[in-house]
XYZ file of C-alpha atoms in Angstrom:
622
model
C 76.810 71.291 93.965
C 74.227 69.021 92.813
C 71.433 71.121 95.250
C 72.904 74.048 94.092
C 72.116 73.972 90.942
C 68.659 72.629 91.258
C 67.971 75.614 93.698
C 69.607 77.808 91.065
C 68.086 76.533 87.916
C 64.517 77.856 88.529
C 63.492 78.622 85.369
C 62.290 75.881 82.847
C 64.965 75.271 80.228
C 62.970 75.652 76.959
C 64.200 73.193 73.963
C 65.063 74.646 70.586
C 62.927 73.079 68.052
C 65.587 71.793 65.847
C 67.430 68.799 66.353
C 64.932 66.566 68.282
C 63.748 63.474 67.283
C 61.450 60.753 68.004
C 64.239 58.829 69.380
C 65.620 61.745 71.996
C 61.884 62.207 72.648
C 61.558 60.901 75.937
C 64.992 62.173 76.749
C 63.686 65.790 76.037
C 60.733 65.064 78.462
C 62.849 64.231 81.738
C 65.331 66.869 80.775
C 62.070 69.558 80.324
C 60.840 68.094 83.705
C 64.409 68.593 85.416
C 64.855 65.273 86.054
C 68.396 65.608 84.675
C 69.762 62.655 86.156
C 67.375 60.077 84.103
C 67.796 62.507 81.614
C 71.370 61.696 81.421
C 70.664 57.861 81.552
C 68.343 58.052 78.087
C 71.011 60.191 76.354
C 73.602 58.346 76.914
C 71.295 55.177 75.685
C 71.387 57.004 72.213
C 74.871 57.647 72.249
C 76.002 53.870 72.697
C 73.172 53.296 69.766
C 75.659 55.609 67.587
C 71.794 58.215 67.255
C 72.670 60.740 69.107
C 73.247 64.235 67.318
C 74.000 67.630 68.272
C 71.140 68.069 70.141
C 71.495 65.223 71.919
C 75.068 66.484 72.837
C 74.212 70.085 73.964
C 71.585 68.224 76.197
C 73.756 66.114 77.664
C 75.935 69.122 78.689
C 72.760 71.252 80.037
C 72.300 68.145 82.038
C 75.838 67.231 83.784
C 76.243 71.406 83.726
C 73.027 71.472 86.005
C 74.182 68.661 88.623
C 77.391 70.237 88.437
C 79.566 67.240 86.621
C 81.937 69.606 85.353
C 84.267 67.215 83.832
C 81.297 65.560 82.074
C 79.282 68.679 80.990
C 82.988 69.929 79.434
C 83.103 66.530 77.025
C 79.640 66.864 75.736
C 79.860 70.202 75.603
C 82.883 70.061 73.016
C 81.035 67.505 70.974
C 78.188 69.871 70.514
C 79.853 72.948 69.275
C 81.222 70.674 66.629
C 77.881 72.437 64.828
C 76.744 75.826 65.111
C 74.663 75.876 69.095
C 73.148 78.845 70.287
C 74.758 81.668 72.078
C 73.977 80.141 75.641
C 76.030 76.672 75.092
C 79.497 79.084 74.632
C 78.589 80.743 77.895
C 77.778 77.648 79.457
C 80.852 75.723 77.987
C 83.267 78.516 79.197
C 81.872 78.478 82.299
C 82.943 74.969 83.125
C 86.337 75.093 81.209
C 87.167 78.181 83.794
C 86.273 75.703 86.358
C 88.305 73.670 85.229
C 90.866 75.940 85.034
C 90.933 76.496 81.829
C 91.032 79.757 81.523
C 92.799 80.136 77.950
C 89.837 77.636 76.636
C 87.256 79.561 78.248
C 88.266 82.657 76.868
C 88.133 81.308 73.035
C 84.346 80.402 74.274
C 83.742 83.666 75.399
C 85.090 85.422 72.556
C 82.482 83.211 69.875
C 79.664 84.056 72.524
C 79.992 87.898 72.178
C 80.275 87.685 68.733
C 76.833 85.881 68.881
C 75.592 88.217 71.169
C 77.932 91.671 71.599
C 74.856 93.807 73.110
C 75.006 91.039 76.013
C 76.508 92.755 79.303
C 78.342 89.821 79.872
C 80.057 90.055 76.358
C 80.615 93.827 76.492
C 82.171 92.797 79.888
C 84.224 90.270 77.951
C 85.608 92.499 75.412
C 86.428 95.135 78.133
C 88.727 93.009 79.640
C 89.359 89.721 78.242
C 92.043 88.871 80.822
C 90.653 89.576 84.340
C 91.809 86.675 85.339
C 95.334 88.009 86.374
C 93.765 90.939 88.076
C 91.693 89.360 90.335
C 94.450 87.607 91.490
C 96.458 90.254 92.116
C 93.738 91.620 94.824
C 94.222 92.413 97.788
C 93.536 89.252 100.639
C 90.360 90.065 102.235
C 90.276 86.988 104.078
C 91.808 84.403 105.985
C 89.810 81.084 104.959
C 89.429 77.605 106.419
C 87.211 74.584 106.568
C 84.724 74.535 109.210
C 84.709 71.323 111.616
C 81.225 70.674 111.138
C 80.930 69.447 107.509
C 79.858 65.861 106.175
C 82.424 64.528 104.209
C 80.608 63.047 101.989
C 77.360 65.234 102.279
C 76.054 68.972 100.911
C 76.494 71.293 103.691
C 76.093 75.248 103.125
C 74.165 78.594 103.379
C 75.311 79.080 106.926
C 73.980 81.919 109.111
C 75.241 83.110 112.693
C 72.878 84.361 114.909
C 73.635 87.214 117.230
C 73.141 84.564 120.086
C 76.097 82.212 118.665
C 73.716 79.270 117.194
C 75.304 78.549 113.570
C 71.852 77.579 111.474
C 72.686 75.521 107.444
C 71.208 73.468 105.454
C 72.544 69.882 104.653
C 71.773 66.642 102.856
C 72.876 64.458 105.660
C 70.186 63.284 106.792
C 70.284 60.075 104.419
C 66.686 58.789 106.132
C 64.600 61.170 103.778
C 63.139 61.159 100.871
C 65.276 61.225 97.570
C 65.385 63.791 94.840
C 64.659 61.847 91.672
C 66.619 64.929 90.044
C 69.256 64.845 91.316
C 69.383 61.309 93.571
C 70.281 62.675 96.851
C 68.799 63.310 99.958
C 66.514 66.450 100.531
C 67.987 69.186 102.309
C 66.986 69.896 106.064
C 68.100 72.492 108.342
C 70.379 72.076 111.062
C 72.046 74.284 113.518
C 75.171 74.264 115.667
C 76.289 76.423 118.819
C 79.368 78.480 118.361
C 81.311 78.137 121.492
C 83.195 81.250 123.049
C 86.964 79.640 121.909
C 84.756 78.992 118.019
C 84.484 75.858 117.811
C 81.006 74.433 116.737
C 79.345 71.607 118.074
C 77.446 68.855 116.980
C 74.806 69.577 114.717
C 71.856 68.822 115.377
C 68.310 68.883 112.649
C 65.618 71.904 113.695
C 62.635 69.343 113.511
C 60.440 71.804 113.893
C 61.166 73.152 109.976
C 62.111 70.029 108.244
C 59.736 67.956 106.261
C 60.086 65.314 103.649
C 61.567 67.759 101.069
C 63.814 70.800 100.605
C 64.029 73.003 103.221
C 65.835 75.994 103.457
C 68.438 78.003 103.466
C 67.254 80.650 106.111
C 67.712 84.454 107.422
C 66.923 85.601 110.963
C 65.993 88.847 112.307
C 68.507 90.519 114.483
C 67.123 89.192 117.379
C 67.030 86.017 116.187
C 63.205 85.185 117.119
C 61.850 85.813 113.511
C 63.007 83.258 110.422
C 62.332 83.127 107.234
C 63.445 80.156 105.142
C 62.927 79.072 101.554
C 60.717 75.706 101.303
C 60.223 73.209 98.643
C 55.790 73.629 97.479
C 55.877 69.932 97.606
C 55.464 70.346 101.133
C 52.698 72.708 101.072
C 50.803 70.928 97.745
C 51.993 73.848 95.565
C 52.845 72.213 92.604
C 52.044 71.777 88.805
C 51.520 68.996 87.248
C 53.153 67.527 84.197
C 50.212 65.856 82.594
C 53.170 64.455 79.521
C 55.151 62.433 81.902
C 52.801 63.193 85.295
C 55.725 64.926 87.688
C 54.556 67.299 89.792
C 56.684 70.359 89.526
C 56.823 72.569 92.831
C 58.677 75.599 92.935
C 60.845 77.038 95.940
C 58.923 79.296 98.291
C 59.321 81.332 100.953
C 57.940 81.068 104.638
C 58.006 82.980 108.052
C 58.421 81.182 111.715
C 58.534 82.194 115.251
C 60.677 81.175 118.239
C 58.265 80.619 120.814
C 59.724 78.713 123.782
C 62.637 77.811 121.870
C 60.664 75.786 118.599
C 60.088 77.499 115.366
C 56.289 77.912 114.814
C 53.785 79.723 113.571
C 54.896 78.594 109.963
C 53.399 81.157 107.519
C 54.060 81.541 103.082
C 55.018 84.851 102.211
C 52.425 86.494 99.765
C 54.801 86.421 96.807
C 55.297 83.061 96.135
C 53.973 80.779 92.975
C 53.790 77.675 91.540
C 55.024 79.626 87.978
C 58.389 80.649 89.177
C 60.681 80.346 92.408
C 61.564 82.503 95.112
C 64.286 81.302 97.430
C 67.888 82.381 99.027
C 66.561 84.859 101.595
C 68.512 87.309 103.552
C 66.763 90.085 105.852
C 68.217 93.213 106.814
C 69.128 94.101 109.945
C 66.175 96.428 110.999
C 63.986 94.085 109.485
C 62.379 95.991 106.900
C 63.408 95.223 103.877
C 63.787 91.037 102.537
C 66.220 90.239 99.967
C 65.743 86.713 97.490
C 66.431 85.140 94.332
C 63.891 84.521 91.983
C 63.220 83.879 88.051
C 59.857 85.987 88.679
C 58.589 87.770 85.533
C 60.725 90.639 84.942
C 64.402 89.862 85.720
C 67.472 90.329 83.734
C 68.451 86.686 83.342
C 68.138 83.056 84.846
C 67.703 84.203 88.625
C 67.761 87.658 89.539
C 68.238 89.386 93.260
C 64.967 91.084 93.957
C 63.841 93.190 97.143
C 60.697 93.671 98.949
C 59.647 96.227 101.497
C 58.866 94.153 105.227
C 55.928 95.825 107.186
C 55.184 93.600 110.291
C 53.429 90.682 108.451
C 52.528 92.747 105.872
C 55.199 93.000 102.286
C 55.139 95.611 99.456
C 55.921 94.544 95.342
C 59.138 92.777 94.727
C 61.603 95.593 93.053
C 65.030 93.973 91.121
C 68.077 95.182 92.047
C 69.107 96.219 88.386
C 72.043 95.778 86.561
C 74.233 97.167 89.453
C 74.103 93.658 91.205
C 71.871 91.417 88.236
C 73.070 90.062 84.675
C 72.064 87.656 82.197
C 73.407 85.177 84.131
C 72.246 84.005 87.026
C 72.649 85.287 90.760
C 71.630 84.149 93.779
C 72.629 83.664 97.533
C 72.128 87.020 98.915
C 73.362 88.388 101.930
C 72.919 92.041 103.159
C 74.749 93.113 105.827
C 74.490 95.155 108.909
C 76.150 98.397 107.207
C 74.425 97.745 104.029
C 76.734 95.719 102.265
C 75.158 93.182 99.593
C 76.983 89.983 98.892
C 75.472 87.564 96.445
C 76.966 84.807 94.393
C 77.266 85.147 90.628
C 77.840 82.911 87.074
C 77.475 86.507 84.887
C 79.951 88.870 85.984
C 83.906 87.926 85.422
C 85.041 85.661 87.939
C 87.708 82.523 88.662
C 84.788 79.555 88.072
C 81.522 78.715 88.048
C 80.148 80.878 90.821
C 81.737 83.953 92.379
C 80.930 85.484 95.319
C 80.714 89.684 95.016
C 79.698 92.518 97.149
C 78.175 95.902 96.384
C 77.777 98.436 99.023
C 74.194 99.677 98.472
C 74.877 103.127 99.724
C 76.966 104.480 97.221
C 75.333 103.007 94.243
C 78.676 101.695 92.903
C 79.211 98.623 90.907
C 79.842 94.689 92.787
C 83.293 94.149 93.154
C 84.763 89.913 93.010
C 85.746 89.244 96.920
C 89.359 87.899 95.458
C 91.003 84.693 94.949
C 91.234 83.629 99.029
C 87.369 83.266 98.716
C 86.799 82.546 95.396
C 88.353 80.000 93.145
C 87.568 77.994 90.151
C 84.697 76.232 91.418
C 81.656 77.465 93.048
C 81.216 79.461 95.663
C 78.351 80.833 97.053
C 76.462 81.771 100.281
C 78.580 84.232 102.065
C 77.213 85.842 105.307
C 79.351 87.685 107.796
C 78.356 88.816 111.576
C 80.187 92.373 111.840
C 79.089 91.967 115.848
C 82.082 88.718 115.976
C 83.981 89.888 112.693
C 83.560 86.574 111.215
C 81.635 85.289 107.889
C 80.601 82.047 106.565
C 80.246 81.196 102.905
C 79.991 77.407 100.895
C 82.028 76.249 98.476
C 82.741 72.860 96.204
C 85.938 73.666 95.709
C 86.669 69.903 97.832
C 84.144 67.707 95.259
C 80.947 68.408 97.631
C 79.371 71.269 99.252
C 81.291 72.201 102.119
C 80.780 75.193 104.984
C 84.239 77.858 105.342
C 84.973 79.953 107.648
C 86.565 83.406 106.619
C 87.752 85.933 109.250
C 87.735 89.692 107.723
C 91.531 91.266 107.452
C 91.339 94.362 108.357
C 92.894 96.922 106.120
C 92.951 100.782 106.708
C 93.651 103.774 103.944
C 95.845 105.695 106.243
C 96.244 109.347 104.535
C 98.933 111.479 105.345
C 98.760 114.852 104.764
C 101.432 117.693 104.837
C 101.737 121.614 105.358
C 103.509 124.049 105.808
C 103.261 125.410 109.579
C 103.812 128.975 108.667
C 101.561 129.368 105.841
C 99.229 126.376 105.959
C 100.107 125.744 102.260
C 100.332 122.044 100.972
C 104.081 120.673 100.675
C 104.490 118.227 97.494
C 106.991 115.908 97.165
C 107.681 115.285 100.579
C 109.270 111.879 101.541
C 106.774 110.120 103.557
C 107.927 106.699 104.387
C 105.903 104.246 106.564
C 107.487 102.072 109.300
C 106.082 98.917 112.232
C 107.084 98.826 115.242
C 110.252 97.716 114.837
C 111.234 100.826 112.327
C 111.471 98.332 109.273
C 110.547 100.724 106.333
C 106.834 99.504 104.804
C 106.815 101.638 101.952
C 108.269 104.893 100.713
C 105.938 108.060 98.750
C 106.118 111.435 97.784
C 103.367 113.244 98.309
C 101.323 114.590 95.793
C 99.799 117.710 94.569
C 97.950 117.767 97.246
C 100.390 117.052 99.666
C 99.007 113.932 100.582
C 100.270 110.453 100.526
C 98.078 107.637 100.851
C 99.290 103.654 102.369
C 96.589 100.658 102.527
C 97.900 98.922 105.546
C 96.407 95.988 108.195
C 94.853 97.492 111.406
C 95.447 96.715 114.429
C 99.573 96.709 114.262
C 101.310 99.849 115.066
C 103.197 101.927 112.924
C 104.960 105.119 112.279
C 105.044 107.981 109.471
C 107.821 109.781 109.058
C 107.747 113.132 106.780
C 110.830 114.939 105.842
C 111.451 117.425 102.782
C 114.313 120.085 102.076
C 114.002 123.419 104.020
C 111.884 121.651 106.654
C 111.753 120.546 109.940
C 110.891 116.293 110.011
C 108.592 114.882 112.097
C 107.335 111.464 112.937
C 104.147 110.227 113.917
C 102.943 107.117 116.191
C 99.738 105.664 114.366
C 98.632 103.012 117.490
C 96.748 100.396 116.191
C 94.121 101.775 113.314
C 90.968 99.793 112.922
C 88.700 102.995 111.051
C 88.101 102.309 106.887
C 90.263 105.395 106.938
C 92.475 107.738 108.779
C 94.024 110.600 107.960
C 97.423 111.856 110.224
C 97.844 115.568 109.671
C 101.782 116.936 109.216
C 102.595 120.574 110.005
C 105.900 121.181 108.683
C 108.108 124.084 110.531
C 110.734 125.663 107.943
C 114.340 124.232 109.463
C 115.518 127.995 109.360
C 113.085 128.181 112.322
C 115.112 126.091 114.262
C 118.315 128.082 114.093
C 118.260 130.769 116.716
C 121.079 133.336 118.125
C 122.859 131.033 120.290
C 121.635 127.158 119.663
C 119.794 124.809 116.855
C 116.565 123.721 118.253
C 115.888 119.950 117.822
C 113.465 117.878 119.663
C 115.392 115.801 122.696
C 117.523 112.984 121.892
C 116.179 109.690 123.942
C 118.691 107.444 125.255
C 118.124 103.865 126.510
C 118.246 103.575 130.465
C 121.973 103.618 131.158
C 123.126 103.507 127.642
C 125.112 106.142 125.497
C 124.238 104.651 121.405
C 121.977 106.650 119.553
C 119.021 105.374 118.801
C 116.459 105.382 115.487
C 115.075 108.316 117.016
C 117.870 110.209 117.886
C 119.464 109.374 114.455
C 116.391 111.146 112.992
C 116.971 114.179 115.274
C 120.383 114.656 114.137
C 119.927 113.989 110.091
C 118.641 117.491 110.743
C 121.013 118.997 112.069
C 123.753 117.532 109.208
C 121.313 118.851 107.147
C 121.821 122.360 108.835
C 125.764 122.108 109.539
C 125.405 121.630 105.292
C 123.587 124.536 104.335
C 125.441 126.636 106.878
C 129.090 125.434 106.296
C 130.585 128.707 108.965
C 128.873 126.940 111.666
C 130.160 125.292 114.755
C 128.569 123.655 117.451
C 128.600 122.563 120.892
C 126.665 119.475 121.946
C 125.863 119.905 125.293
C 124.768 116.830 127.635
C 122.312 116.549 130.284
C 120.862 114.008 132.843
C 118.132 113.707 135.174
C 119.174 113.630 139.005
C 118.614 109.937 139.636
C 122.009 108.832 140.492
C 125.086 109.997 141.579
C 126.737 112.859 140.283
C 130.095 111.468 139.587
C 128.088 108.617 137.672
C 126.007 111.503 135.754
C 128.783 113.557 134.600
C 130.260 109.841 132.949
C 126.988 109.409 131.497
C 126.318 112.902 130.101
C 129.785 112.777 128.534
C 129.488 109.749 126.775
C 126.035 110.581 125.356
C 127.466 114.032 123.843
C 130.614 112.016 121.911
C 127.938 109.528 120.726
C 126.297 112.449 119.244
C 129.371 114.147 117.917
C 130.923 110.637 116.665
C 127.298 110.305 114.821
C 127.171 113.396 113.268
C 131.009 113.371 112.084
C 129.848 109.503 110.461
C 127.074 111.568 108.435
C 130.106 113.582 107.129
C 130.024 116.896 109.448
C 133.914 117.614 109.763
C 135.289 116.833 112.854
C 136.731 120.270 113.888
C 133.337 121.990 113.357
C 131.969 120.165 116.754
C 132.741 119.706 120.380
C 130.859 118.012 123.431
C 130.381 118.650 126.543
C 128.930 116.809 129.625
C 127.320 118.765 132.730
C 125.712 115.548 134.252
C 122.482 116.863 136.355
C 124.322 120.118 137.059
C 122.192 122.287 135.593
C 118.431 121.057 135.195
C 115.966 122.832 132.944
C 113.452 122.079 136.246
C 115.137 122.133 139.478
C 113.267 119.667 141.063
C 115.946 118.212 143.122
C 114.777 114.467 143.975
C 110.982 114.952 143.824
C 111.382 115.248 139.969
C 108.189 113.883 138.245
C 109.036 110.898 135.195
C 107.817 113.970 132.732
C 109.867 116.624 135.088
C 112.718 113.814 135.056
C 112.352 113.305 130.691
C 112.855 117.619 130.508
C 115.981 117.407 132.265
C 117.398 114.740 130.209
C 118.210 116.776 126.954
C 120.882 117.941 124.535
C 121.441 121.269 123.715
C 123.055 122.277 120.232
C 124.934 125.397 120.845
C 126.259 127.494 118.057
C 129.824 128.387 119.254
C 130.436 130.133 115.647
C-alpha cells in the first residue's frame, strides 16, 4: 500500500509548531518533503538516543501510517497520545487499530476524536452509530471475490480497467529495472495490460512502453471505445516540479494526461489544463459518453485530504473542476473513482464508517442519495480501493492489501431482484392484506413466508436468474400460484387477482383448476395438493356438502388401461382429501377413463387438446 498512500497523501502535511526541536530538525525536513522512509530512519535515531518526545512519536506514526506499516504506525501512535495530540492523530490511530481489527480500540479513538471535534461529519457519523461494524456485516453479499492470476507476489499491482475489447490495463511496481522512489524505496509504477481471454483467464502482462517513463505512471480510464486514455502521470516526467530549496528535493505533483491509439501505440501524449505543481490531480475515471472526467485531487476548495472532483469533457476542450460535495466527499480522504455505465460512482474512502483503512462505496448519481459501504465480501480491514466494473461482461475489478501487498481481485456482481407481489381482489379490484404469500425454487422448498401489507403487497429480495414460484392464499379466496422464470430486472412486480372461493361453487360442481398427474402415475402431486387444500377448505365451510370426484384421461391408450388409470387418480384424490380431515362418507370417486372428453378429438387430439381432456371434475352430489 506503500504507492497508495503516496498517491493518496497529496497534500503537504503541515507540522504543529510545538514539540520540535533542533535535534528532530532534520527529521521534520524529510518528513515535510515526504520522504517518509528516511524520515523514519532519523526518528528512530532519536529514539535509541532516549530524545525523542511526543512529537517525535506522532511523527513517527504519520510516517509508518503513510507507507502503510500498520503494525508500526499503531505502536508509535499509542506512545504519542500518552500527551494531549491533535484531533487528527485519534482519527489516524483508529484508523489503523480497525485495520487491525481492532475495532473495540478504534472505537475508544473515535469517541476522544469527536469530542475534539463533534461538528466533524465524521464524528457526527461516529456518534450516530458507534457500532456499524456489525451492520455492515450483516449486508447483503454483493459479490463473489477472488484473486486474479496475474498479480506479482511480491509486487504492487492495482487500479485495473477492462476495456470493452477484453485488454485488462493496471498499474504495477514490477518492473524492478526503474528508477526508485526515495519515499517510499520501491520501484515506480508503470502500466501494463493483459488480454482477457473468452474462458477469463488473463494472460501475460505485458508493460505499454509507449506511456511508461522513469517515474509514476498511471492508473488510467478509457473511453468506451477504448481509443482515447487518460492516465495520471508523475510532473517529474514532464519537469513540473517545485523545488525544496531547505533540503533541495524537487517535489512534483500527480497530473493528468490524454493519449491516442493510433495503429495500436498510445500517442499523441497531451496534460490536461487543470493540472499544477501546487496540488495533485490523479485517479481518473471517464464516463461512458465521454463527457464528463472524474479525479481525485487536494485542489483548493475540497472538504478534506483528497476530494472527488468533476469536470465537464468537450472534445479537447474541459470546463472548471466542480466537487462532488458531501454526498460522496468528507474530511477524510477519497480517492479511486470509478463511474459507471448507468451512472453509478464508486470511489474508495478513509472518512465514512467502514471495516479498515480504505473502503470501497458507491453512490448512484441519479437519485442524489447518500454512498452506501459495498459489504464485507469486498471490503475488509485493510485497504481496498480501485473498483471498476464492465456492466457489458458483468464483471468488476478492484485492489486490495488485504494479502501484505497490493494485489488485483476479481468480483463477479450477484444478482439480486426485489420481486413485489401484489394482491386484489378480482371482483372489486380492492387490495387484500394479510394474505399468505410464501415464496418457493424450483424444487417447491419454501424460501420465505409474508403477509402482505396494507397495501397488499409483499416484497422478497431474491438472486436472479433461478426460478421460483409465489404462491398467494387467504380465507374466502381462491389461491393461486405463479411461475417467476428466471428474473434478472432491479425489480419485478407479479400481480395476484384473487377470485372469492364462493365463486367457485356452482349448482352442480366446485370449480378448481385441473389436477396434473405424472405420465402414468396416480400420487398427487405439489400442485394438485394445492388444488385440493381448497376444496377442504370448501367441504369446511359447507359441512352439508358431498362430492363426487370424477376422473378423466386423454385418449392415448387403451381404454381398458384408461378406465384403471382414471380410477386410481380419483381414490388418490379422495384418499388425499379424507388425510386433510374431510370425512370419508362425504366423498365418492369415479373413473370414466377417455369416455367422455371435454374435446372429442378422437386420436388427432393436440398436447393442449390432449391436457383439457385430462381433468377432474368435483361434483356436488348433495
Amino acid at each position: 500500500m506503500k504507492n497508495i498512500y503516496s498517491l493518496l497523501s497529496f497534500a503537504l502535511i503541515t507540522l504543529a509548531s510545538f514539540g520540535q526541536s533542533k535535534q528532530s530538525e532534520k527529521a521534520d525536513n524529510l518528513f515535510e518533503s515526504y520522504q517518509y522512509v528516511d524520515a523514519i530512519e532519523s526518528y528512530l535515531k532519536l529514539v535509541d538516543k532516549n530524545e525523542a518526545d511526543a512529537h517525535v512519536y506522532k511523527h513517527l506514526g504519520d510516517s509508518y501510517y503513510n507507507i502503510f506499516n500498520i503494525d508500526e504506525a499503531s505502536k508509535w501512535y499509542a506512545k504519542a497520545i500518552e500527551t494531549q495530540q491533535d484531533a487528527e492523530t485519534y482519527y489516524r490511530y483508529a484508523q489503523v487499530l480497525k485495520s487491525q481489527g481492532k475495532y473495540e480500540l478504534a472505537k475508544d479513538q473515535m469517541d476522544t476524536f469527536s469530542k475534539m471535534v463533534p461538528n466533524d461529519q465524521r464524528a457526527k457519523n461516529h456518534l450516530q452509530n458507534p457500532n456499524y461494524v456489525s451492520e455492515l456485516a450483516d449486508k447483503s453479499k454483493l459479490y463473489d471475490v477472488e484473486v486474479a492470476k496475474i498479480n506479482d507476489s511480491e509486487q504492487s499491482d492495482f487500479g485495473a480497467i477492462l476495456s470493452n475489447d477484453d485488454v485488462l490495463y493496471f498499474v504495477s511496481t514490477r518492473n524492478k529495472s526503474t528508477k526508485e522512489d526515495k519515499w517510499t524505496k520501491s520501484s515506480y509504477l508503470d502500466v501494463y495490460k493483459s488480454v482477457r481471454n473468452a474462458d477469463g483467464t488473463l494472460s501475460e502482462p505485458e508493460p505499454v512502453k509507449s506511456l511508461n517513463t522513469p517515474y509514476h505512471d498511471g492508473p488510467i480510464t478509457l473511453s468506451a471505445d477504448g481509443k482515447t486514455m487518460i492516465f495520471a502521470r508523475d510532473g517529474h516526467s514532464e519537469g513540473a516540479f517545485k523545488k525544496l530549496k531547505s533540503n533541495q528535493v524537487k517535489l512534483a505533483q500527480q497530473g493528468l494526461y490524454k493519449a491516442t491509439l493510433l495503429d495500436g501505440k498510445w500517442d499523441n501524449i497531451q496534460a490536461l489544463p487543470f493540472n499544477s505543481v501546487d496540488y495533485s490531480v490523479s485517479h481518473p475515471s471517464l464516463s461512458s459518453d465521454g463527457k464528463t472526467l472524474y479525479f481525485a485531487s487536494n485542489m483548493p476548495g475540497g472538504l478534506g485530504d483528497t476530494d472527488i472532483w468533476k469536470v465537464s469533457v468537450n472534445g479537447d476542450s474541459y470546463g472548471e473542476p466542480v466537487n462532488l460535495g458531501s454526498k460522496v466527499n468528507t474530511s477524510g480522504k477519497e480517492g479511486f473513482p470509478f463511474i459507471s455505465d448507468n451512472n453509478i460512482l464508486y470511489f474508495a474512502s478513509s472518512g465514512r464508517q467502514g471495516f479498515g483503512g480504505f473502503d470501497i462505496f458507491k453512490v448512484d448519481l441519479n437519485k442524489g442519495e447518500d454512498a452506501i459501504n459495498l459489504g464485507n465480501a469486498v471490503n475488509t480491514k485493510r485497504d481496498d480501493f480501485a473498483f471498476s466494473i464492465n456492466e457489458q461482461k458483468e464483471i468488476a475489478y478492484f485492489s486490495s492489501n488485504r494479502s501484505g501487498v497490493d494485489n488485483i481481485y476479481i468480483a463477479v456482481p450477484i444478482c439480486h431482484v426485489d420481486i413485489w407481489a401484489s394482491i386484489t381482489d378480482a371482483n372489486s379490484g380492492s387490495s387484500i392484506s394479510g394474505a399468505n404469500v410464501v415464496l418457493k425454487d424450483s424444487q417447491q422448498n419454501v424460501i420465505n413466508d409474508l403477509n402482505s401489507d396494507n397495501n397488499g403487497e409483499a416484497q422478497f429480495n431474491v438472486l436472479c436468474k433461478p426460478d421460483y414460484y409465489i404462491s398467494v392464499s387467504k380465507e374466502g379466496y381462491d389461491s393461486m400460484t405463479i411461475p417467476v422464470t428466471g428474473p434478472k430486472k432491479d425489480e419485478l412486480t407479479v400481480k395476484f387477482s384473487l377470485n372469492p372461493i364462493n365463486e367457485m361453487i356452482t349448482e352442480t360442481e366446485v370449480k378448481l383448476n385441473n389436477i396434473y398427474f405424472e405420465f402414468n402415475k396416480s400420487n398427487i402431486t405439489q400442485q394438485g395438493a394445492f388444488e385440493l387444500d381448497k376444496l377442504v377448505k370448501i367441504m369446511n365451510d359447507y359441512p352439508e356438502m358431498n362430492i363426487l370426484v370424477k376422473s378423466h384421461t386423454d385418449t392415448k391408450g387403451s381404454a381398458e388401461y384408461n378406465l384403471k388409470l382414471s380410477e386410481e387418480r380419483a381414490q388418490s384424490t379422495v384418499q388425499y382429501l379424507i388425510s386433510k380431515g374431510v370425512d370419508k362418507d362425504r366423498l365418492s370417486a369415479k373413473g370414466v377413463g377417455s369416455s367422455n372428453p371435454k374435446i372429442d378429438c378422437k386420436s388427432q387430439c393436440t398436447d393442449e387438446e390432449d391436457a383439457q381432456n385430462r381433468r377432474s371434475e368435483f361434483l356436488i352430489i348433495k
